[in-house]
Tab-separated table of C-alpha atoms in Angstrom:
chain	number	residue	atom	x	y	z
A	1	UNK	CA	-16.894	12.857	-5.218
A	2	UNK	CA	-19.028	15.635	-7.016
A	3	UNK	CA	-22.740	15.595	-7.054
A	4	UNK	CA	-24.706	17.069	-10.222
A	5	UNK	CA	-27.624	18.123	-11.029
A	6	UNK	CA	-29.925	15.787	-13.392
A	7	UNK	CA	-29.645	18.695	-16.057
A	8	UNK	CA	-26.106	19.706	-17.804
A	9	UNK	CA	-26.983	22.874	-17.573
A	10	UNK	CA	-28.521	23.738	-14.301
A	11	UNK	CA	-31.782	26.107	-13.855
A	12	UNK	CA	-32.308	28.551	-11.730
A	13	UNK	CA	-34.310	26.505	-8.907
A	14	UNK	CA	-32.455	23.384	-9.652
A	15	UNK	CA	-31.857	21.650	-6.417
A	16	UNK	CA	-29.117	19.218	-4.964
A	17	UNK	CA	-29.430	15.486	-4.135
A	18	UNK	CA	-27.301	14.344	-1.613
A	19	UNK	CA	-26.993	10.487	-0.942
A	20	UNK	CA	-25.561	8.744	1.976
A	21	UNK	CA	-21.677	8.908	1.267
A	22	UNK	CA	-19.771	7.047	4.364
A	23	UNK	CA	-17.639	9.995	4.971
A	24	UNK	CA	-17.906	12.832	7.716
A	25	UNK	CA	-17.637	15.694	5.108
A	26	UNK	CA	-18.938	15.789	1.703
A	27	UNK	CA	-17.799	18.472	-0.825
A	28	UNK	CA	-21.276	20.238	-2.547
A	29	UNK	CA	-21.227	21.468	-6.547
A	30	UNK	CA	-23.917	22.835	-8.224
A	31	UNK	CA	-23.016	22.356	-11.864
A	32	UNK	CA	-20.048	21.192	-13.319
A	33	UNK	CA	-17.579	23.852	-11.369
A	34	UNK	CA	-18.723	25.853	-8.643
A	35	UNK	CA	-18.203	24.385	-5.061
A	36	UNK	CA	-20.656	25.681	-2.831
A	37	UNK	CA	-20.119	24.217	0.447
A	38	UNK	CA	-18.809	21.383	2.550
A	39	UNK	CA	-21.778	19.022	4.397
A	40	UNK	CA	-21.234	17.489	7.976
A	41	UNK	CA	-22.040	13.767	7.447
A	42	UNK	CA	-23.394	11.827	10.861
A	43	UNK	CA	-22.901	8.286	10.939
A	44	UNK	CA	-25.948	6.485	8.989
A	45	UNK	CA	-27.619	10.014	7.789
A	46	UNK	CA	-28.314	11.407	4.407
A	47	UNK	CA	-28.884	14.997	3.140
A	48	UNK	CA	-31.474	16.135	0.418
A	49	UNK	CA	-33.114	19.102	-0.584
A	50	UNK	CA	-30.089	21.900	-0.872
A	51	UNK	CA	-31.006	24.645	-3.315
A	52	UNK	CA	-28.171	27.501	-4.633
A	53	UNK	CA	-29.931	30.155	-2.776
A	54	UNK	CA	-29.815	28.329	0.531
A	55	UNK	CA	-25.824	28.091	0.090
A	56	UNK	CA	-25.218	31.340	-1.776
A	57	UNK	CA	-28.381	33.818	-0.280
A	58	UNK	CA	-28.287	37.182	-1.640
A	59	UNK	CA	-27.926	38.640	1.930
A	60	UNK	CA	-24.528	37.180	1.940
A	61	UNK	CA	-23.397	38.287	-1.876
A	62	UNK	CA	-24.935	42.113	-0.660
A	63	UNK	CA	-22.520	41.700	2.672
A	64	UNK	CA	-19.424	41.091	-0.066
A	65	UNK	CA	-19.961	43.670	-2.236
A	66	UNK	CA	-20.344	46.157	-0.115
A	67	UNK	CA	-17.602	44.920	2.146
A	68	UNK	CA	-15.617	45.260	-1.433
A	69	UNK	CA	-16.636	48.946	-1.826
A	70	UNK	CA	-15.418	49.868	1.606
A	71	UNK	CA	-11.788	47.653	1.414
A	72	UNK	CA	-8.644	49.334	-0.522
A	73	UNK	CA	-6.796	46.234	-2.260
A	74	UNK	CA	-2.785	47.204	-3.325
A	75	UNK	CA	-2.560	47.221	-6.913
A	76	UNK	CA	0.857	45.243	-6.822
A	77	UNK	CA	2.613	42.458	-5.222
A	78	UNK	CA	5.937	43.190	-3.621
A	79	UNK	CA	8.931	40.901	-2.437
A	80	UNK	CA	10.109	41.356	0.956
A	81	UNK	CA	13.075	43.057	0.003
A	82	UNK	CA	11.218	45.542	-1.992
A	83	UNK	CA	9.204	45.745	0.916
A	84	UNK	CA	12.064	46.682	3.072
A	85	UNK	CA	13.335	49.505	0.490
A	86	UNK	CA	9.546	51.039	0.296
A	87	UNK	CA	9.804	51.215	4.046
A	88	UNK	CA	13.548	52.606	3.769
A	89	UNK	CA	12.178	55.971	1.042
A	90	UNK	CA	9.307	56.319	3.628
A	91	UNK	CA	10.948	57.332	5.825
A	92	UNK	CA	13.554	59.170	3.797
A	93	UNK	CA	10.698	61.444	2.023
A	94	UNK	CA	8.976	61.943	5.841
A	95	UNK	CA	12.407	62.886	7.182
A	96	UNK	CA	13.079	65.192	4.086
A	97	UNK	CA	9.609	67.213	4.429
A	98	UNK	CA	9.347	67.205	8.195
A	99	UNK	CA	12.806	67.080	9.921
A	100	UNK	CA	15.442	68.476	7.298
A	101	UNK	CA	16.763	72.182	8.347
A	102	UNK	CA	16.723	72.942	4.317
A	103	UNK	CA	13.421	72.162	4.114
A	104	UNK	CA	12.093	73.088	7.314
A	105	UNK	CA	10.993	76.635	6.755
A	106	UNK	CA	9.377	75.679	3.791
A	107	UNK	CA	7.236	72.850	5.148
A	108	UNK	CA	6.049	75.595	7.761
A	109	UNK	CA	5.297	78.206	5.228
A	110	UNK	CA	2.971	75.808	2.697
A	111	UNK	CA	2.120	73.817	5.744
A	112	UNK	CA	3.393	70.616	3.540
A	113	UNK	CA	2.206	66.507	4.818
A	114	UNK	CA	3.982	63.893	3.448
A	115	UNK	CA	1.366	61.470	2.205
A	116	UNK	CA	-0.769	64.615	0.764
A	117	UNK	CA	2.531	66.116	-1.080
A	118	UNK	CA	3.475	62.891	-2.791
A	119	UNK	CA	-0.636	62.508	-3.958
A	120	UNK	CA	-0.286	65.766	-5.450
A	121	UNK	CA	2.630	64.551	-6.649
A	122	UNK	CA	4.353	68.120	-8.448
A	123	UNK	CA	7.049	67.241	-10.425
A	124	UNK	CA	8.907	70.641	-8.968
A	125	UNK	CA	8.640	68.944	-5.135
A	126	UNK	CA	9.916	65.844	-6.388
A	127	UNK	CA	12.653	67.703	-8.672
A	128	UNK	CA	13.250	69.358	-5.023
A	129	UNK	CA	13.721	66.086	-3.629
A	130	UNK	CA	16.150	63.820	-5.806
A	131	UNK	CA	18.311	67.580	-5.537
A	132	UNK	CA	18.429	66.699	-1.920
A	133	UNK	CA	19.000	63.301	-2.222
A	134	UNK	CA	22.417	63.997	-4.458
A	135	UNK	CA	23.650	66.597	-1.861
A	136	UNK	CA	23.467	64.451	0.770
A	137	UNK	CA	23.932	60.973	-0.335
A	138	UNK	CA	27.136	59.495	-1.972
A	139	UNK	CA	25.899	59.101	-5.536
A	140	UNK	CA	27.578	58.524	-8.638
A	141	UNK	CA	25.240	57.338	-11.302
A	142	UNK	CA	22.193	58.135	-13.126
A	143	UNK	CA	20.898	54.548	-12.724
A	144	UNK	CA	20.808	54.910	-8.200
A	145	UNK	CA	19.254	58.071	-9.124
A	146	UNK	CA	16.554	56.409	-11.070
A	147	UNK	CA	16.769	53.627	-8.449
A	148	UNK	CA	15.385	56.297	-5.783
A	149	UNK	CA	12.665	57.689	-7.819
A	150	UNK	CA	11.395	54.085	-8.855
A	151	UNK	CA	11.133	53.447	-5.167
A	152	UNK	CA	9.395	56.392	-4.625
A	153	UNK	CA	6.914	55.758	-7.091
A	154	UNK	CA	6.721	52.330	-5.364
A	155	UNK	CA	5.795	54.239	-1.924
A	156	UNK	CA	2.607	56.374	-4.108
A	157	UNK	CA	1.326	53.030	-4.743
A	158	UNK	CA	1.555	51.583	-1.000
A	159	UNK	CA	-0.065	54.778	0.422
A	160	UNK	CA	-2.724	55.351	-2.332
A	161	UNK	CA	-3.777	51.937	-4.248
A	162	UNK	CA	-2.726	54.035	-7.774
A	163	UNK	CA	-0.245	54.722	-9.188
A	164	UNK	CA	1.438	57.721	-10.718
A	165	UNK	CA	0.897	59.739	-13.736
A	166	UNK	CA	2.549	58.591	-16.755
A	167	UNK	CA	2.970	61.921	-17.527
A	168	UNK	CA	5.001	62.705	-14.099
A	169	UNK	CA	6.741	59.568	-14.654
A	170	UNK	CA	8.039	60.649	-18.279
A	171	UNK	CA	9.131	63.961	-16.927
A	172	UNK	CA	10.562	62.943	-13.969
A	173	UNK	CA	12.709	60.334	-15.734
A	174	UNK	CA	13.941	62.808	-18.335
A	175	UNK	CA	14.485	65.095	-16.019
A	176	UNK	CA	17.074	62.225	-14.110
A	177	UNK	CA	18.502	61.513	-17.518
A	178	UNK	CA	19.208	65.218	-18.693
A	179	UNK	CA	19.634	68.454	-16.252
A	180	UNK	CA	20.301	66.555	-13.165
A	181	UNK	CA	22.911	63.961	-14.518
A	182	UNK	CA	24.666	66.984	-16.392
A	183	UNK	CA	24.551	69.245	-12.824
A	184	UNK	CA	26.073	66.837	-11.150
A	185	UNK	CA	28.431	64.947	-13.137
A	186	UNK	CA	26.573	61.137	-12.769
A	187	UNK	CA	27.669	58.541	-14.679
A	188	UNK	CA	25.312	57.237	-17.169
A	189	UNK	CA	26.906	54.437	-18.911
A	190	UNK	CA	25.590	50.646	-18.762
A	191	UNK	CA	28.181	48.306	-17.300
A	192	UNK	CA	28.111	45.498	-19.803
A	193	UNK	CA	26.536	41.971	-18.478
A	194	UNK	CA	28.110	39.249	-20.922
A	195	UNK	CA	25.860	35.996	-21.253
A	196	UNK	CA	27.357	32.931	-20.780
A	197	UNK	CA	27.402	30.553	-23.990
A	198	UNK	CA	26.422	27.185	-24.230
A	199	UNK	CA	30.275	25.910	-24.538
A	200	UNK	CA	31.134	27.815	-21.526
A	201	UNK	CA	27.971	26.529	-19.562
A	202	UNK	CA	29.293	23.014	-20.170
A	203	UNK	CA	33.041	23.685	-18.967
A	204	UNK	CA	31.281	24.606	-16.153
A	205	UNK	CA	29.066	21.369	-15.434
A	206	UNK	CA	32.737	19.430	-16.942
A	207	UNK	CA	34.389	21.186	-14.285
A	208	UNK	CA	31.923	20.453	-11.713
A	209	UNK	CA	31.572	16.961	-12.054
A	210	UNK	CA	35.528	16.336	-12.717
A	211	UNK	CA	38.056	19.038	-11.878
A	212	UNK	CA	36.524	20.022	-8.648
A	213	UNK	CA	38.279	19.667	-5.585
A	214	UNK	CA	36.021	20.721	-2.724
A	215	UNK	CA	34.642	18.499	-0.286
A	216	UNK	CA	30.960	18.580	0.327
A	217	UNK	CA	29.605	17.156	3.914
A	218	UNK	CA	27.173	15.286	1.365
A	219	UNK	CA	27.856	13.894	-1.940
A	220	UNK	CA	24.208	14.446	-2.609
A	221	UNK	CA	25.072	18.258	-2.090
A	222	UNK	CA	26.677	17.947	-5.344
A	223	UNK	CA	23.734	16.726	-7.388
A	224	UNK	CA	21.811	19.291	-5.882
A	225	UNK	CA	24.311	22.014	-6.804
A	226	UNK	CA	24.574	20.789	-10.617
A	227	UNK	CA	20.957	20.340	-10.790
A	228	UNK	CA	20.503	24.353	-9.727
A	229	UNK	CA	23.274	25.291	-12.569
A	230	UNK	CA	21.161	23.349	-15.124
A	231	UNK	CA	17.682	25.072	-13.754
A	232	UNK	CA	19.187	28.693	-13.918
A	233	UNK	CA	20.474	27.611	-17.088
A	234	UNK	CA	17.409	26.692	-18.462
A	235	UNK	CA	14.356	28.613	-16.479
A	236	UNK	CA	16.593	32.013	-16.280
A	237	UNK	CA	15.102	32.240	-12.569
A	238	UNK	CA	16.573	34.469	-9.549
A	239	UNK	CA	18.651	32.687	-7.284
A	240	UNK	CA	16.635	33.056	-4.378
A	241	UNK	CA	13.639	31.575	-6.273
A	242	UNK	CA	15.725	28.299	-7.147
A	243	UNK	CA	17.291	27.581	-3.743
A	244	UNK	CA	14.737	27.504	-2.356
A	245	UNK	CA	13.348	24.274	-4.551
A	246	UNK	CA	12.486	21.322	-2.585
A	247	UNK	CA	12.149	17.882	-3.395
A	248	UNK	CA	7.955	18.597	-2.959
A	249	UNK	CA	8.679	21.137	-6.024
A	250	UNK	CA	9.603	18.632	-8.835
A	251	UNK	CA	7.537	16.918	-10.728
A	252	UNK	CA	8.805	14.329	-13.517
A	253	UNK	CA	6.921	12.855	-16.431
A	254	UNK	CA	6.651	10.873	-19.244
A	255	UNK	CA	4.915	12.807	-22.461
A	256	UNK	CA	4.618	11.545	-26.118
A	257	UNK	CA	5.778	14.291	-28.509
A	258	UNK	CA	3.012	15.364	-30.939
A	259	UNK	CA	5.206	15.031	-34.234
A	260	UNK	CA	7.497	12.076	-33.755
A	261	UNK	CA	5.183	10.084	-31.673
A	262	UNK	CA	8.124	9.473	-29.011
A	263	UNK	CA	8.412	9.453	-25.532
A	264	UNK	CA	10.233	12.309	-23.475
A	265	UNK	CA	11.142	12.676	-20.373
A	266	UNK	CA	10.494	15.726	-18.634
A	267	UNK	CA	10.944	18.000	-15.715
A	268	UNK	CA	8.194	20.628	-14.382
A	269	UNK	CA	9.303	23.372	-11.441
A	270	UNK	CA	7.457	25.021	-9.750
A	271	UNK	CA	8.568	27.859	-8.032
A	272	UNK	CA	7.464	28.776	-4.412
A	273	UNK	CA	9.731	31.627	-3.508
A	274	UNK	CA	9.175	34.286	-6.036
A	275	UNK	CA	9.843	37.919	-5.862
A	276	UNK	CA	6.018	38.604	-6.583
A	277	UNK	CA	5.459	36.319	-3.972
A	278	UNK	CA	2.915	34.371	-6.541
A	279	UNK	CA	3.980	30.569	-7.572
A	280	UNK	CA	5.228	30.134	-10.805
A	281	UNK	CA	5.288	26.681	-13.028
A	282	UNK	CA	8.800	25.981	-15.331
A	283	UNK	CA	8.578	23.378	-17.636
C-alpha cells in the first residue's frame, strides 16, 4: 500500500497523510517512487503529519556525502576465482621485488615498494618482470604470457581503485606480442574452438533422450541435464552460472506476439551465480 500526496507532482513542503492501516509496519512514499521510510503501527493508532525533511534531513544527506568522499569503492566486480588469481600475482610481484636474489640488490639500491612500483607503473619494471616470469616459470605461449600481465593489471585496480594507462597497456601488450615472444620462442597461434551446429546439437539431445545408457539415481536428473544442454544452447552462459539454476530461478509465461496476435510460451532465467557476481535475466 503506497500513500501519495494530494498533488501529482509533489512541492517542496508537501506533507504525508498517514491513515490507520491494520498492519504493524507501513511502507512511506513521497511521490510516485521514492520510499522514504517504514512506520511502526500500534494497535488502534494512526500517523499524520510526516514531511520529506523530517525523513530525509539534510544533516543526514551531509553525513553521506562526506562519508562518500572519504570511502574508496573498486571500480570492478570480480568472481571468486579471479579473486583467487589477483591474490595468486600479489604475491608473485611482492615476492619478485622483495625476496628474489635477482632482484634483490636492486630493490635495495632504488629502495623499490611493491604497491608504489606498480602505481608508477614503468613499462621497463614491468618489461623486467614478465622477463622473470619466463625464466622461471614453465611457459610456452604468448597467450599465459598475456594471461599474467592481464592479472597484473587486475592487481593495479584492487590496490588503487584505477586502472592503468591505456598507453602502458598498448605497449606492454605489444611488447608480449613482439620482442618477448620472438626471445623466447612462445607460441602464438590460436587453437581453433569449432561451434557446434544446430544438426549436431540435436544428435546430441537424440542421443540423450534415446541412445543413452547410463543410469541416473533420479530419472528427474535427466530432465534436468537436457534442460541445461538446451539453456547453454540457447543463453551461451558459463557452466558454473547454469548449474547452479534452481527451480526458484525459472519463470514461465504466456505472451501474445505483437505481429501474429498468438500466444507463446516462454521461459525467463535468471541467473544467480555469475562471474561478475551481479544477477543476470535470459529470456
Amino acid at each position: 500500500m503506497s500513500l501519495l500526496p494530494s498533488h501529482p507532482s509533489p512541492s517542496r513542503n508537501s506533507t504525508l497523510r498517514l491513515v490507520h492501516f491494520p498492519q504493524s509496519h507501513l511502507t512511506v512514499r513521497y511521490g510516485s517512487r521514492k520510499i522514504l521510510g517504514t512506520v511502526t503501527l500500534q494497535s488502534g493508532g494512526s500517523y499524520t503529519g510526516w514531511s520529506a525533511s523530517g525523513v530525509c534531513s539534510r544533516e543526514a544527506l551531509q553525513q553521506k556525502y562526506d562519508q562518500a568522499l572519504t570511502e574508496t569503492h573498486a571500480t570492478t566486480l570480480y568472481a571468486e576465482t579471479t579473486e583467487c588469481h589477483i591474490k595468486r600475482m600479489e604475491k608473485l610481484w611482492t615476492d619478485t621485488l622483495l625476496m628474489r636474489s635477482d632482484i634483490a640488490l636492486s630493490c635495495a639500491i632504488f629502495n623499490l615498494e611493491p604497491r608504489e612500483t606498480l602505481r608508477e607503473c614503468q613499462t621497463a619494471r614491468i618489461e623486467n618482470f614478465l622477463h622473470w616470469v619466463l625464466r622461471t616459470c614453465t611457459i610456452k605461449k604468448t597467450s599465459a604470457v598475456t594471461t599474467y600481465w592481464r592479472q597484473l593489471s587486475q592487481l593495479h585496480i584492487t590496490w588503487w581503485q584505477c586502472r592503468i594507462s591505456p598507453q602502458t597497456l598498448k605497449e606492454i601488450f605489444v611488447f608480449i606480442e613482439g620482442p618477448l615472444t620472438k626471445e623466447y620462442g612462445l607460441d602464438n597461434t590460436e587453437s581453433e574452438k569449432p561451434l557446434l551446429e544446430a544438426e549436431e546439437f540435436m544428435e546430441v539431445i537424440q542421443c540423450h533422450w534415446a541412445a543413452d545408457i547410463n543410469i541416473f539415481p533420479n530419472e528427474r536428473q535427466r530432465v534436468q541435464v537436457a534442460a541445461i544442454l538446451l539453456l547453454a544452447a540457447y543463453t551461451g552462459s558459463r557452466p558454473g552460472a547454469l548449474l547452479h539454476i534452481t527451480y526458484r530461478d525459472l519463470r514461465l509465461y504466456v505472451e501474445k506476439h505483437r505481429r501474429t496476435g498468438k500466444h507463446e510460451l516462454k521461459l525467463k532465467v535468471t541467473l544467480t551465480k555469475t562471474k561478475s557476481g551481479q544477477k543476470r535475466k535470459r529470456p
